[in-house]
Each structure stands twice: as C-alpha cells, then as structure tokens.
Coordinates of C-alpha atoms and ligand atoms in Angstrom, one line a residue:
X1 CA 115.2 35.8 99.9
X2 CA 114.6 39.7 99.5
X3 CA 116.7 40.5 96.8
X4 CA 117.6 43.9 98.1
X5 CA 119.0 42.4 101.2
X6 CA 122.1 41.8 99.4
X7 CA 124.4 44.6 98.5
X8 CA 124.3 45.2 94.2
X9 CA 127.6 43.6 92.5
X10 CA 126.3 44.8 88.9
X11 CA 126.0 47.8 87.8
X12 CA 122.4 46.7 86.9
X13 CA 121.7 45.7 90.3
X14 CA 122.5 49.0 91.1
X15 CA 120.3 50.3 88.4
X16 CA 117.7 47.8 89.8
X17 CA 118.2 49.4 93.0
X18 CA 118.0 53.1 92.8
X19 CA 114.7 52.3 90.9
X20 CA 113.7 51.2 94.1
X21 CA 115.3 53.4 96.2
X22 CA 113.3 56.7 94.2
X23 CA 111.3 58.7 96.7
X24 CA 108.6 59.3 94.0
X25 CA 106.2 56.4 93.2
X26 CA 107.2 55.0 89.9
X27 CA 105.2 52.5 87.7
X28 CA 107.0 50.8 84.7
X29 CA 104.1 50.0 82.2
X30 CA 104.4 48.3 78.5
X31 CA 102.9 49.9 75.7
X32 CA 99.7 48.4 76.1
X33 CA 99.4 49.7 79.6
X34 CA 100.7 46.0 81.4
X35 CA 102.3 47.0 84.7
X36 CA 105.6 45.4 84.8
X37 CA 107.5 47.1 87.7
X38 CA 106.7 49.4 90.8
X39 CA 109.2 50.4 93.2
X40 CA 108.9 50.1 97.1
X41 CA 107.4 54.1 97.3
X42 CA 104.9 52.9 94.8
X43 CA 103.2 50.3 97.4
X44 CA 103.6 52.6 100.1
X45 CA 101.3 54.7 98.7
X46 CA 99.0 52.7 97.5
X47 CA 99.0 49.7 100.0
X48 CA 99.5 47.0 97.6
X49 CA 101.9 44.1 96.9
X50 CA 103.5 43.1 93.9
X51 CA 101.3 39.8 93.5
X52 CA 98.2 42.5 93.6
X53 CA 99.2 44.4 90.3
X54 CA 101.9 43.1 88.4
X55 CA 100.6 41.7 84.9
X56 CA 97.2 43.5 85.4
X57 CA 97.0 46.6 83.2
X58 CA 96.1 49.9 84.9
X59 CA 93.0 51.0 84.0
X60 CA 91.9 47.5 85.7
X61 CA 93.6 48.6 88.9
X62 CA 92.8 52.1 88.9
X63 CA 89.2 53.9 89.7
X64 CA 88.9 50.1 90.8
X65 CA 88.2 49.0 94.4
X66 CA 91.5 48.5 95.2
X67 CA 91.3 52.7 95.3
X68 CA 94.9 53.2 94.2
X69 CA 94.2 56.3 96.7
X70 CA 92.3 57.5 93.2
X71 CA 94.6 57.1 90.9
X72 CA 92.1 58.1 88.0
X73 CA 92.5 56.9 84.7
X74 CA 92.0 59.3 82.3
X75 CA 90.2 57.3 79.7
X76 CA 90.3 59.0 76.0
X77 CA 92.7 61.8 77.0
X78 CA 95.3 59.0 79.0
X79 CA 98.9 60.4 78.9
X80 CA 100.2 57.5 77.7
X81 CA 98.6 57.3 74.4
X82 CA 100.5 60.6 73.6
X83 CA 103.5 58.9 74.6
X84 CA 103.1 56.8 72.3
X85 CA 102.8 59.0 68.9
X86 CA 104.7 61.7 70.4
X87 CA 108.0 59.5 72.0
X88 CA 108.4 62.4 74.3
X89 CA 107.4 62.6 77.9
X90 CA 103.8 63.9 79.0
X91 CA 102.6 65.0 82.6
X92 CA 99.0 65.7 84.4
X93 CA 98.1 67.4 87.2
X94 CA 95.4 65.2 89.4
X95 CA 93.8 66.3 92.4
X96 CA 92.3 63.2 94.8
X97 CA 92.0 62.7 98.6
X98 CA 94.8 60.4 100.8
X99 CA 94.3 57.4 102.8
X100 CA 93.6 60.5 105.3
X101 CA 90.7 61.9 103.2
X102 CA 93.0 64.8 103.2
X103 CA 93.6 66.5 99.6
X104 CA 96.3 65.4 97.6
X105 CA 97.7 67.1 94.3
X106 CA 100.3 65.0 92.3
X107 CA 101.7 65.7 89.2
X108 CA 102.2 62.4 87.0
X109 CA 105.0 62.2 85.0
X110 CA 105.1 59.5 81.7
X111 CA 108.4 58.8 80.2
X112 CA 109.0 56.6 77.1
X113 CA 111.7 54.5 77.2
X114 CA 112.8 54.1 73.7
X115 CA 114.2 50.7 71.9
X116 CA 117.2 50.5 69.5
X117 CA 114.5 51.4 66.5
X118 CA 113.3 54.4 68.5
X119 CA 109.9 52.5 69.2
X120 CA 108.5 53.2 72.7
X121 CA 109.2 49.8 74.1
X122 CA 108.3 51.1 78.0
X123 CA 106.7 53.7 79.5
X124 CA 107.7 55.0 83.2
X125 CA 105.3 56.7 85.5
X126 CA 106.1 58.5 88.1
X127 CA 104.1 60.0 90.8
X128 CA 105.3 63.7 92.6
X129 CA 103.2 65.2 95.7
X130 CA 102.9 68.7 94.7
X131 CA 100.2 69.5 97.8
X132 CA 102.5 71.9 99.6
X133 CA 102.8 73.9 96.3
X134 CA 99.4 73.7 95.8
X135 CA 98.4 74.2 98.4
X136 CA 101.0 77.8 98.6
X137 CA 99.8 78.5 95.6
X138 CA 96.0 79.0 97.1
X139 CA 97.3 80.6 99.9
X140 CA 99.0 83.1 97.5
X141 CA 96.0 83.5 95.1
X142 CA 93.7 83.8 98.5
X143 CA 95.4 87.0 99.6
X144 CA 96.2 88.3 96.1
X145 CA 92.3 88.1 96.5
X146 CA 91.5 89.8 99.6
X147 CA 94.3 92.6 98.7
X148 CA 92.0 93.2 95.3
X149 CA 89.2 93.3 97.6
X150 CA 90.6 95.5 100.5
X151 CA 92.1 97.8 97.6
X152 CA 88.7 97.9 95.5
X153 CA 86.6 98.9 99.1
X154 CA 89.1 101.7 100.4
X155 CA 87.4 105.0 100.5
X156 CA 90.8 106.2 99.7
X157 CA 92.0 106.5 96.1
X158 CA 94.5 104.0 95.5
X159 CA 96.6 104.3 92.6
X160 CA 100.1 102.8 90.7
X161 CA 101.8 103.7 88.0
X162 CA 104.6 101.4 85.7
X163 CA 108.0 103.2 85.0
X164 CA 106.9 104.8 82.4
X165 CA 104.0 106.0 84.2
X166 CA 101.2 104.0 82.7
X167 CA 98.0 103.2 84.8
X168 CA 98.2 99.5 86.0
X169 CA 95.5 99.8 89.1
X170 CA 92.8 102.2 90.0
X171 CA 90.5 101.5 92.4
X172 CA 87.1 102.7 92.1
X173 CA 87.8 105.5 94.8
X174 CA 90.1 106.6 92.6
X175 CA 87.9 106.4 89.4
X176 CA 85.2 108.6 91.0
X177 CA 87.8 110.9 92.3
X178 CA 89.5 111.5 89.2
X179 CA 86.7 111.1 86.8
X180 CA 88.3 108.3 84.6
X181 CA 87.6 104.5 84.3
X182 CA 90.4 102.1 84.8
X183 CA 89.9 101.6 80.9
X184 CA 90.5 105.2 80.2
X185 CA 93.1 105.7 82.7
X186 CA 95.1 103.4 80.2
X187 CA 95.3 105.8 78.1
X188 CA 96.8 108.4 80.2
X189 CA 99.7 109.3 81.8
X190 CA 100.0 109.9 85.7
X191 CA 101.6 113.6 84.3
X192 CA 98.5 114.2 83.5
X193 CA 97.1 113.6 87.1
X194 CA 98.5 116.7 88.3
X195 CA 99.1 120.3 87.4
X196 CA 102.5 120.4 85.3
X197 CA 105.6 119.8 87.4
X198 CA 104.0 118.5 90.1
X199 CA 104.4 114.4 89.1
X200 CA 108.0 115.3 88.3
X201 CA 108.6 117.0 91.8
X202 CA 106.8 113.6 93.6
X203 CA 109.1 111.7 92.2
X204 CA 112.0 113.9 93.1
X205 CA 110.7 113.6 96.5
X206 CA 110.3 109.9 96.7
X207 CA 113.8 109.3 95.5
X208 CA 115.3 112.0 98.0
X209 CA 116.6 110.1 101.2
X210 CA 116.0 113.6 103.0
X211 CA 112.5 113.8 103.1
X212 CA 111.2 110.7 104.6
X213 CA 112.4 107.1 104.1
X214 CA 113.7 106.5 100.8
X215 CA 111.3 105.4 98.2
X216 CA 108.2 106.6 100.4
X217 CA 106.4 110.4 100.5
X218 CA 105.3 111.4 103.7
X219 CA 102.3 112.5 103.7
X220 CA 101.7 115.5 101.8
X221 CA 99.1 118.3 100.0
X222 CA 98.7 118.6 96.4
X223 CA 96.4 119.2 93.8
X224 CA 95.5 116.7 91.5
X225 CA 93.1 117.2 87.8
X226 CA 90.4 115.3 87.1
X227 CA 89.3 114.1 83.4
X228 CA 86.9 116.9 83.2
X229 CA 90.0 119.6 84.3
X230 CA 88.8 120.4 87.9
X231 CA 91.8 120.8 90.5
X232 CA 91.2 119.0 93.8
X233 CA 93.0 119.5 96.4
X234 CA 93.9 116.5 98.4
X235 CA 96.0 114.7 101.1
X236 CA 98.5 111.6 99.6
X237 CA 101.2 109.3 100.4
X238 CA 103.1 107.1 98.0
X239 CA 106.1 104.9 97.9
X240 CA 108.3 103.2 95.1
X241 CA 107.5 99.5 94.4
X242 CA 110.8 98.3 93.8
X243 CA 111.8 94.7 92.4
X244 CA 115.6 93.8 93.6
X245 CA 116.6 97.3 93.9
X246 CA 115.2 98.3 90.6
X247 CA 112.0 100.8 90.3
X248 CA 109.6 99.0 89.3
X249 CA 106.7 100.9 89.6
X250 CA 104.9 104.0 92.1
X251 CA 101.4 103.5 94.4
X252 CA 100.1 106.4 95.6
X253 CA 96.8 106.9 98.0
X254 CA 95.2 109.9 98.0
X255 CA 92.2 111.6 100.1
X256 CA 90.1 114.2 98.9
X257 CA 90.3 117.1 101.3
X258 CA 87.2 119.1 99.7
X259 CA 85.1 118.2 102.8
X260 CA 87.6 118.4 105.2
X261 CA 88.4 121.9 104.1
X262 CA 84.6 123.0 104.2
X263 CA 84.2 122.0 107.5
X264 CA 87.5 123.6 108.7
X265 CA 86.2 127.0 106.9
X266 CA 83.1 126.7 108.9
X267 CA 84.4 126.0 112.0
X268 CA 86.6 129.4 111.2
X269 CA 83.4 131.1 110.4
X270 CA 81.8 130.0 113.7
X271 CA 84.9 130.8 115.7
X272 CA 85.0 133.8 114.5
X273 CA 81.4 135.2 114.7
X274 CA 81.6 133.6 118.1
X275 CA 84.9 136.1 119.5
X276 CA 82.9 139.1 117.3
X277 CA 79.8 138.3 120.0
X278 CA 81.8 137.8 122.8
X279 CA 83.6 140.7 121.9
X280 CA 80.5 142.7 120.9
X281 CA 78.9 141.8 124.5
X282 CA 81.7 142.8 126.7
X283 CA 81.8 146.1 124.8
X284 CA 77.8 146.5 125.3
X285 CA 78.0 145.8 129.0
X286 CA 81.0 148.6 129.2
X287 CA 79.2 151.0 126.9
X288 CA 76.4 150.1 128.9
X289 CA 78.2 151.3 132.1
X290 CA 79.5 154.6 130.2
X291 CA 75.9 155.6 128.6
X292 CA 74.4 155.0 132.2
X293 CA 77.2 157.6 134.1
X294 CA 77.3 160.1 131.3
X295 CA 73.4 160.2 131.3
X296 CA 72.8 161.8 134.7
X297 CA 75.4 164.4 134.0
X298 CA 74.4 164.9 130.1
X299 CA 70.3 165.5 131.8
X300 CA 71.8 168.3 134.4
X301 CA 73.4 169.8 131.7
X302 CA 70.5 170.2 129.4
X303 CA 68.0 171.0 132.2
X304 CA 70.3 174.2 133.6
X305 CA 71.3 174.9 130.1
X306 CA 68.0 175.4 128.6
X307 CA 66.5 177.8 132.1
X308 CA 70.1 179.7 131.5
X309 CA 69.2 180.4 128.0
X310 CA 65.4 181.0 129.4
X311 CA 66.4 183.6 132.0
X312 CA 69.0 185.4 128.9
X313 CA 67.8 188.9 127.8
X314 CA 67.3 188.4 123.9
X315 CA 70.7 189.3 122.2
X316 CA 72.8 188.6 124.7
X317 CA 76.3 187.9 123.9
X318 CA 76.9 184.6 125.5
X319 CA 73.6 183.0 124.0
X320 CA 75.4 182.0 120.9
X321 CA 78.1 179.9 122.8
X322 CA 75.4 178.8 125.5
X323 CA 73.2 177.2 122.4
X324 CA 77.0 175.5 121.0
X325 CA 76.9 173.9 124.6
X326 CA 73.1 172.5 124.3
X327 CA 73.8 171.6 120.4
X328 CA 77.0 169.5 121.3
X329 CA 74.9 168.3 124.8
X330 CA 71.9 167.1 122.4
X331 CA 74.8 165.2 120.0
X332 CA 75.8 163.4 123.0
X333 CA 72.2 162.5 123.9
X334 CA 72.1 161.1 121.1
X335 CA 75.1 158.8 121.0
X336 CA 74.3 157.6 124.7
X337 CA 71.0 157.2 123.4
X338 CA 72.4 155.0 120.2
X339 CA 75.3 153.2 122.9
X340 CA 72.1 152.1 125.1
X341 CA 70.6 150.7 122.1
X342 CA 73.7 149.1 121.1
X343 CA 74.3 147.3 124.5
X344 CA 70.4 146.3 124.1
X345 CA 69.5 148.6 127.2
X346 CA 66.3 149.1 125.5
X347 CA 63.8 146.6 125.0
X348 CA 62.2 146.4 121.1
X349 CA 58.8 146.8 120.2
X350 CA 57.0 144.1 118.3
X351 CA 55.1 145.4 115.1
X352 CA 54.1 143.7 112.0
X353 CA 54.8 145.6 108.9
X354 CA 55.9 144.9 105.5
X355 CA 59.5 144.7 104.8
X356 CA 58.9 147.1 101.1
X357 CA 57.2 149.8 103.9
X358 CA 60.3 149.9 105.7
X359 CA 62.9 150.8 102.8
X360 CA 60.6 153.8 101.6
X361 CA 60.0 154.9 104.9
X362 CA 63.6 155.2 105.9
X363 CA 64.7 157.1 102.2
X364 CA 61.9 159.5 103.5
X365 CA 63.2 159.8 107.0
X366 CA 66.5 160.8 106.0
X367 CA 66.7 164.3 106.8
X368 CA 69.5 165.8 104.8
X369 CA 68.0 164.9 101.3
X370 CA 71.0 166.7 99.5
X371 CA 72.9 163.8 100.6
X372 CA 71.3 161.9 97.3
X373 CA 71.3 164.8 95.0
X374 CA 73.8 163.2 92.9
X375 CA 73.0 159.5 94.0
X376 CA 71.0 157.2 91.4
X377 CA 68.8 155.0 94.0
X378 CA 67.7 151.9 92.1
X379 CA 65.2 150.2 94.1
X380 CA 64.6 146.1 93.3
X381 CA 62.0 145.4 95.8
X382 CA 60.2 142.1 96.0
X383 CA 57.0 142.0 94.2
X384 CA 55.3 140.3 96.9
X385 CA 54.6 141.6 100.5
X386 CA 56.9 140.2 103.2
X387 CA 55.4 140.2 106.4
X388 CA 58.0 141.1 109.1
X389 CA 57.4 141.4 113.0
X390 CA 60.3 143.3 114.4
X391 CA 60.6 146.9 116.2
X392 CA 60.4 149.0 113.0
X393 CA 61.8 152.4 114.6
X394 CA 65.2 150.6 115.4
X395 CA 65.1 149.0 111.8
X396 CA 64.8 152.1 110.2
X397 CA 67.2 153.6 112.1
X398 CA 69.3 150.7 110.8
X399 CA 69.1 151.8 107.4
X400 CA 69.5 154.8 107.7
X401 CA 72.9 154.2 108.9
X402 CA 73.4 152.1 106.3
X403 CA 72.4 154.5 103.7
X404 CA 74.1 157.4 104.8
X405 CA 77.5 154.7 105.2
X406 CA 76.7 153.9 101.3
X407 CA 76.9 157.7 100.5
X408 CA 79.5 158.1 102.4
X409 CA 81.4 155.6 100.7
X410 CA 80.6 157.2 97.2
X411 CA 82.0 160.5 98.5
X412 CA 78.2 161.0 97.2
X413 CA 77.8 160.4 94.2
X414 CA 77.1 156.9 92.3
X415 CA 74.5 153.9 92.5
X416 CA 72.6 152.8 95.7
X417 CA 70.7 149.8 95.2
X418 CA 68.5 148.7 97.5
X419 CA 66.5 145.0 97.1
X420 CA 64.2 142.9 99.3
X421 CA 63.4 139.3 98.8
X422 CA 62.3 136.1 100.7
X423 CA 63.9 132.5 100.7
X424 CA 59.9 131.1 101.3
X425 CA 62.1 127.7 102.5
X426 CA 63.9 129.4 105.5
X427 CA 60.9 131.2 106.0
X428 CA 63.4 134.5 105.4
X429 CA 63.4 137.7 104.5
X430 CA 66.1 140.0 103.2
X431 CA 67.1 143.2 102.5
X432 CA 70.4 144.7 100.5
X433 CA 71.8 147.9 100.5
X434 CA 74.5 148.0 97.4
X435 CA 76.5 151.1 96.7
X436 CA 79.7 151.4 94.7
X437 CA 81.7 153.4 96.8
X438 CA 85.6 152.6 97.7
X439 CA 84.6 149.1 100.3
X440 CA 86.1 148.3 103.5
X441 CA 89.9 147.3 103.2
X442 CA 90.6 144.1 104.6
X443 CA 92.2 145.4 107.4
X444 CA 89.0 146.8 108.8
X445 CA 86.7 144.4 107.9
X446 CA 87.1 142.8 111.2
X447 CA 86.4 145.9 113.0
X448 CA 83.7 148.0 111.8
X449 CA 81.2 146.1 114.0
X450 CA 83.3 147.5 117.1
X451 CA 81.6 150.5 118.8
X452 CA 83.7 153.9 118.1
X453 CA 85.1 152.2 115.1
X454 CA 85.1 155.1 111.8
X455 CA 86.8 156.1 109.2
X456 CA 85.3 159.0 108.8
X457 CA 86.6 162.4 110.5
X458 CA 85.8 163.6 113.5
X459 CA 82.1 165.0 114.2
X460 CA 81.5 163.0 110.8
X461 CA 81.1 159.6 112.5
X462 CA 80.7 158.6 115.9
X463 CA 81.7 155.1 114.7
X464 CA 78.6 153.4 116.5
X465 CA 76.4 152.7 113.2
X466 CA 77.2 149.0 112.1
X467 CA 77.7 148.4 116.0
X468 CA 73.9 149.4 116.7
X469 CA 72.7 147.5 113.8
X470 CA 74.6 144.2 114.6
X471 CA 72.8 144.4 118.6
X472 CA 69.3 145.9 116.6
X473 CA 69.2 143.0 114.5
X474 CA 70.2 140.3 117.1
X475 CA 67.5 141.3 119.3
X476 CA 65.2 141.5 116.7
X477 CA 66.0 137.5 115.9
X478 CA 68.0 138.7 112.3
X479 CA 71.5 139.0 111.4
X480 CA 74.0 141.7 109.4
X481 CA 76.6 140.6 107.6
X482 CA 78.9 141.9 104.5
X483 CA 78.0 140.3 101.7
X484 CA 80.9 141.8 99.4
X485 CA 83.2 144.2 99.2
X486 CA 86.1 145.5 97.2
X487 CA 87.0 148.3 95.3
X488 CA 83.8 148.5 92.9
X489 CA 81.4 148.8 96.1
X490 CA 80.1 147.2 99.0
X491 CA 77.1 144.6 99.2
X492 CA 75.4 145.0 103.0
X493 CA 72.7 142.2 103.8
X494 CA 70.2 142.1 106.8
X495 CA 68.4 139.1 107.0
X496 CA 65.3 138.9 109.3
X497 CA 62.6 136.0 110.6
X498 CA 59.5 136.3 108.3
X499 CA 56.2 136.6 110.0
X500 CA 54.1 133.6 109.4
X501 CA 50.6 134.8 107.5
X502 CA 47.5 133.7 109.6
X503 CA 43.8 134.6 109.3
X504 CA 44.1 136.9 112.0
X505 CA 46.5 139.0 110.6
X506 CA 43.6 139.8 107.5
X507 CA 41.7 142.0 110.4
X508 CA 44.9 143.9 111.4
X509 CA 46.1 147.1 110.2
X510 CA 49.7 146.6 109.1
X511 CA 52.0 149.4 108.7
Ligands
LIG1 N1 79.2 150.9 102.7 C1 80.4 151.1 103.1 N2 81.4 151.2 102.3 C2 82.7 151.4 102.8 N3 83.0 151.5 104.1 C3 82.0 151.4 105.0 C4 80.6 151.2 104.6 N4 79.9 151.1 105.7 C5 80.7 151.2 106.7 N5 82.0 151.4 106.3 C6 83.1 151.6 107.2 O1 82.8 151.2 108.5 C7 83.1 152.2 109.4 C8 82.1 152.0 110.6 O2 80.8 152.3 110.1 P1 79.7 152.8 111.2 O3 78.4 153.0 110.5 O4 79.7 151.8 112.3 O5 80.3 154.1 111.7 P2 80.4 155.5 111.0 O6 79.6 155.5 109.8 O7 81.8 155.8 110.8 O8 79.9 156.5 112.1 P3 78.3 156.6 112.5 O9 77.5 155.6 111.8 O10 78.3 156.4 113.9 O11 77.9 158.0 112.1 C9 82.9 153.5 108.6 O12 83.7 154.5 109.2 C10 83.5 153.1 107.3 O13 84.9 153.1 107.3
LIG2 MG1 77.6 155.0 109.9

C-alpha cells in the first residue's frame, strides 16, 4: 500500500511527507554520490521510478540514456565535492532542453545535512526552474541592447549627466558635436557644455512645474561649447531621470541648428532680392510709362526753345532765362533718358572689351575732374586681361555713377580704390569700387536701389544712379550688390559673365 495514502501520525511522517510534497525536484544523495531518496516532483520531471534510480549513484544516471532531461554531471568541478570540504551549501546554474526540446534554465541547489560530529552525512539536491527569469532577463538585456544601438545611431546628440553632473553616456552624435570622446567627457562637467549660467538656468527650468511638465524642457535654443571653445547654437530637449522620486540623473538631446540657420538666411536672401526685383520691375514699367509721356512734351520744348533763341536779336534780355529753360529741359532729357535705361527701354549693345579698359576709360570720362583733386585713387587691377562681352557705354556709365557716389560719400576727399579680378572657376569677373566715405545707414540700405531714392540735395542727385546700374547690369547678365558698409566706407561690387577666349577672338580688335 502507497504509504502516502494514509494521513502522517508522526511528526516524521510529516517530515516524510512535506519532502514529498516540495514543488522543487529534490534528490537526497550520500556522500559518495548514492541516491537515497527523490520526491514525487523529482520523477515527474524526469520520468522515472524509484526502482530506476534508487541505490545507483548519479553520475551513472545522469548524461546517461535514461536523459534525466540532461541533468549534466559536472565531472571535476561537481558541487557536491565542495560540499563536502566546505559543509556549506553550493548552487549551479545549468542550461538544457525539456522533454519539449524547449530550453530550460534550473538552478541546482546542494545542501549538506550535517551529523552529530559535524560530518556531512547527506547531501540534498534540489532542482528550481529559473526559465521565466531567464528568460526576462534576455528580454531585458535584448532591449538594453537595441536602446544602446538606437542611442549610438541617432543623428541627434544624446547626452546624460549623474547629479553631480558627470558624463555617464554620450553618443557619437554627441562626441562629434561637441568635440570630446566619451573618455574625455569623463573628465568634464556638463557646466562646461554651455556658456556660464546657462546649465544652471536648464536645470531651473526642468524643475519649474511652469514651463512644461515637471522634470522635462520643452524644446528650446541655446548655445552650447565645444572642446575646442566654439559656440554652437542648437535646438534641445531634456528631462530629469528620476529613481522613486529622487533625481537621479538629466538626458538631454540636442540638434545642431548651424545648417538649419544657413538655409533659413538664404531663403531670407532669396526672398528678399526676389521683392527688390519685383519691386524694381513694377517701378521700371511705371518709370517706363512717365519717361514715354514726358518725352513728347520734353522734344516740343527743346525744338521751339532752341528756333526762339534762333529768331532772338543777340543781347536780348530774355535770352538768359530762355537758355535756363533749355539747360533745365536738357537735365530732364537726360533723366528720362537714364529712367528709359533703368526700365530696360533700351536694348544693350554686345562688345567685347577688357574689363581693365573699362575702369580707365570711365576715370577719363568723368567730366568734372576737380571732383578728385583731393581724392587718392588707388587702382588694384588684375594683372591679367579679362575678357568681358557687355554694352560698354552703359557700364561706364555705371561707374561713373558709382565714382561720383564714392566722392560724394567722402564729401571729396579720401581713398577710392578701385580693383578687378576673375574667379577662373565661375568663369567671373569682378570689379570694386571702395571709398571711405560716411556708408549707407541701415535704414537705407534697402532703398537705394529704388528709382528717385538720394540723399543728396536737390539738383545734386536725381536718385536714379544705383537704380540704373542694378537694370544695366541685369541686362547685361551681371549683378550689383554692397559688399560692405559702415562708418569707415563703403565696398560696391559688380560682378559680370566672363567672355570665353576662342581663336577667333585673336583676329578681332578688342576695345
Ligand atoms: N558709396 C556710397 N557711400 C554712401 N552712400 C551712398 C554711396 N552710394 C550711394 N549712396 C547712397 O545711395 C543713394 C542713392 O544713390 P544713387 O546713385 O542711386 O543716387 P544719387 O547719387 O543720390 O543720385 P544720382 O546718382 O541720380 O545723381 C545716395 O543718395 C546715397 O545716399
Ligand atoms: Mg549717384
């Protein structure tokens, strides 16, 4: 008869039957290694009977054919022999498959069971699944790896800091960013990240339950240092890492904004040099309109004014005011003539000439020559010869205005530079015209491409210079643009197309 069938009496039946009852698998073993007892959970496991194993010692039974679902016996290192000399329990971790094929990790406990003289007179084995933690514990170690990798790929810099603000992770977005590697970065503090203050004021932030959640920074604009001192300016969210309610430690992300910011100063640029032609062009078409009416008029005018004078005895009193109407009817000529050009009412000539021609050909054009009497003109012209192909009248014209603006700016007396050069790359040329006069004030600088825009008193300027040359040089395929200009003087740069050199051009004459 099963002896469990009957309810324990002793208390050693009951000890007899808790053994039984344990939901681990448990082995009792004599010291040299006899199996002597094995509780109900014990066969379960293995499939076996107490006939099967009881008396045999277990490194018969196990790695045998019997497969004790691969209970391995560990051979030199075995547990038990440690046991033994040491009379203190001993454990193993072993990994092996189920009856399933399925993995199994069990960790085997051995327990000496001591005698009256302290000698190890049993040893108990018992067996624990520890698969679920195992198998959490791969799980865990899995993502901890795939955060490491998602972390170490961002493009963003990813960051933390302990309490006391030592480095503990830097990715490599962040080590390129800032310059340092994560070795370095151990040696500094995340103070010294970012201009003074500004580390203290994050935190201040982070901790204030007014400005986003608590414990997390919107996201916001700073600058941050790099190892080598430059300031960056980036983009960066962070939060506190806290561990129950305590700070444990800050992660920050950052993104540099270096290219962002180009691109958005470009875009500026192009916006704005886009409403400056728009502008420009609806300004050309109503100049346009005006030069056209006023011409008729301005012709009748010079036509009967000049028989009036013809038909005048010599002397006559009223010739004097008559040649004050023709003198102030020929100024208007003119500016119609220089509003036509501006609105591009007059088509450019093509001629090829070189661009050092040009500059000493419009110094000699100027009429008024006092103008440079007390004007030192430096002239740094390229020692090469630029081939342009442009309308040279309207380019000289150009300059001129430009030159007599210089002067002008100098109240006439200083340096005027002029230089030409090529970039052979862009297959440009250039020309600057430097004087160091009083510049433009920022408040004009946006407007003295506008038609009628001076500064200059009346019958001094008509205001139509810079617009001419902006609508001269876009016609001629160029640009005009301020290269600088504050109070020490004013940098003015024409660029124009250079003319590609061909064999033909050796049998032309070239002005
Ligand atoms: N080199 C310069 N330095 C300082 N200010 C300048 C310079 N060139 C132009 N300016 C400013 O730009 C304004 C417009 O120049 P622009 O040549 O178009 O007209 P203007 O010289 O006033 O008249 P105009 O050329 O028709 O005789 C000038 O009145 C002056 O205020
Ligand atoms: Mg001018």
């Amino acid at each position: 008869m099963n002896p469990y069938d009957q309810f324990p009496t002793t208390e050693a039946d009951w000890r007899l039957r808790v053994f039984d009852s344990l939901s681990f698998p448990t082995l009792v073993l004599t010291p040299d290694r006899s199996i002597i007892a094995a509780n109900t959970k014990f066969h379960e496991r293995n499939g076996t009977t107490p006939e099967k194993i009881l008396g045999k010692r277990c490194k018969d039974i196990f790695n045998s054919d019997t497969n004790l679902n691969h209970l391995v016996c560990q051979g030199a290192s075995c547990p038990l022999t440690r046991v033994l000399e040491l009379k203190k329990p001993q454990s193993v971790i072993q990994q092996s498959k189920d009856r399933q094929g399925n993995d199994l990790w069990e960790e085997r406990f051995f327990s000496p069971i001591l005698g009256e003289n302290n000698e190890v007179r049993y040893i108990m084995e018992s067996l624990r699944d520890i698969t679920s933690v195992k198998k959490l514990e791969k799980k865990y170690s899995d993502v901890r790896e795939l955060i490491d990798k998602v972390v170490q790929s961002s493009v963003s810099a990813i960051m933390a800091a302990d309490r006391k603000g030592e480095i503990i992770l830097m990715n490599s977005a962040a080590e390129k960013l800032f310059g340092y590697s994560v070795v370095d970065a151990n040696k500094v503090n995340i103070e010294d990240f970012y201009p003074p203050g500004v580390a203290r004021e994050i935190m201040k932030r982070l901790r204030d339950e007014n400005i986003g959640e608590k414990g997390k920074l919107p996201i916001t604009q700073v600058n941050v240092i790099t190892k080598e001192g430059e300031k960056i300016p980036v983009e960066m969210t962070a939060a506190i890492i806290y561990e129950e309610d305590r700070e444990a430690a800050t992660a920050a992300i950052f993104n540099d904004l270096r290219e962002k910011q180009a691109v958005q100063k470009k875009l500026e640029e192009a916006e704005s040099q886009l409403y400056q032609s728009e502008k420009l062009a609806s300004l050309g078409r109503l100049a346009a309109g005006v030069a056209h009416e006023i011409n008729n008029p301005l012709t009748s005018i010079l036509l009967y004014g000049n028989l009036m004078r013809e038909k005048l005895e010599a002397d006559h009193p009223l010739e004097k005011n008559l040649n004050y109407i023709l003198e102030d009817a020929e100024r208007c000529k003119e500016i119609v003539k220089n509003l036509l050009a501006y609105s591009r009412q007059t088509r450019p000539s093509k001629d090829i000439f070189y661009l050092n021609n040009l500059i000493s050909e419009s110094l000699r054009l100027i009429r008024d020559q006092k103008l440079f009497m007390n004007v030192t003109i430096v002239k740094r012209l390229a020692p090469e010869q630029i081939l342009i192909n442009a309308d040279k009248n309207q380019l000289c014209q150009v300059l001129i205005n430009l030159i007599i603006n210089a002067i002008d700016a100098m109240d006439g007396k200083g340096t005027l530079t002029l230089r030409t050069y090529r970039d052979r790359q862009k297959s440009k040329a250039y020309i600057e015209v430097e004087d160091t006069g009083t510049g433009i004030s920022q408040e004009n600088l946006s407007k003295v491409f506008d038609p009628f825009f001076t500064t200059k008193e009346v019958g001094k300027g008509t205001g139509l210079g810079l617009s001419m040359a902006y609508g001269i040089l876009e016609e001629n395929h160029g640009k005009i643009s301020i290269a600088k200009t504050d109070q020490t003087g004013t940098v003015i740069l024409l660029e124009l197309p250079e003319e590609q050199v061909t064999d033909s051009f050796q049998f032309m004459s070239i002005g």
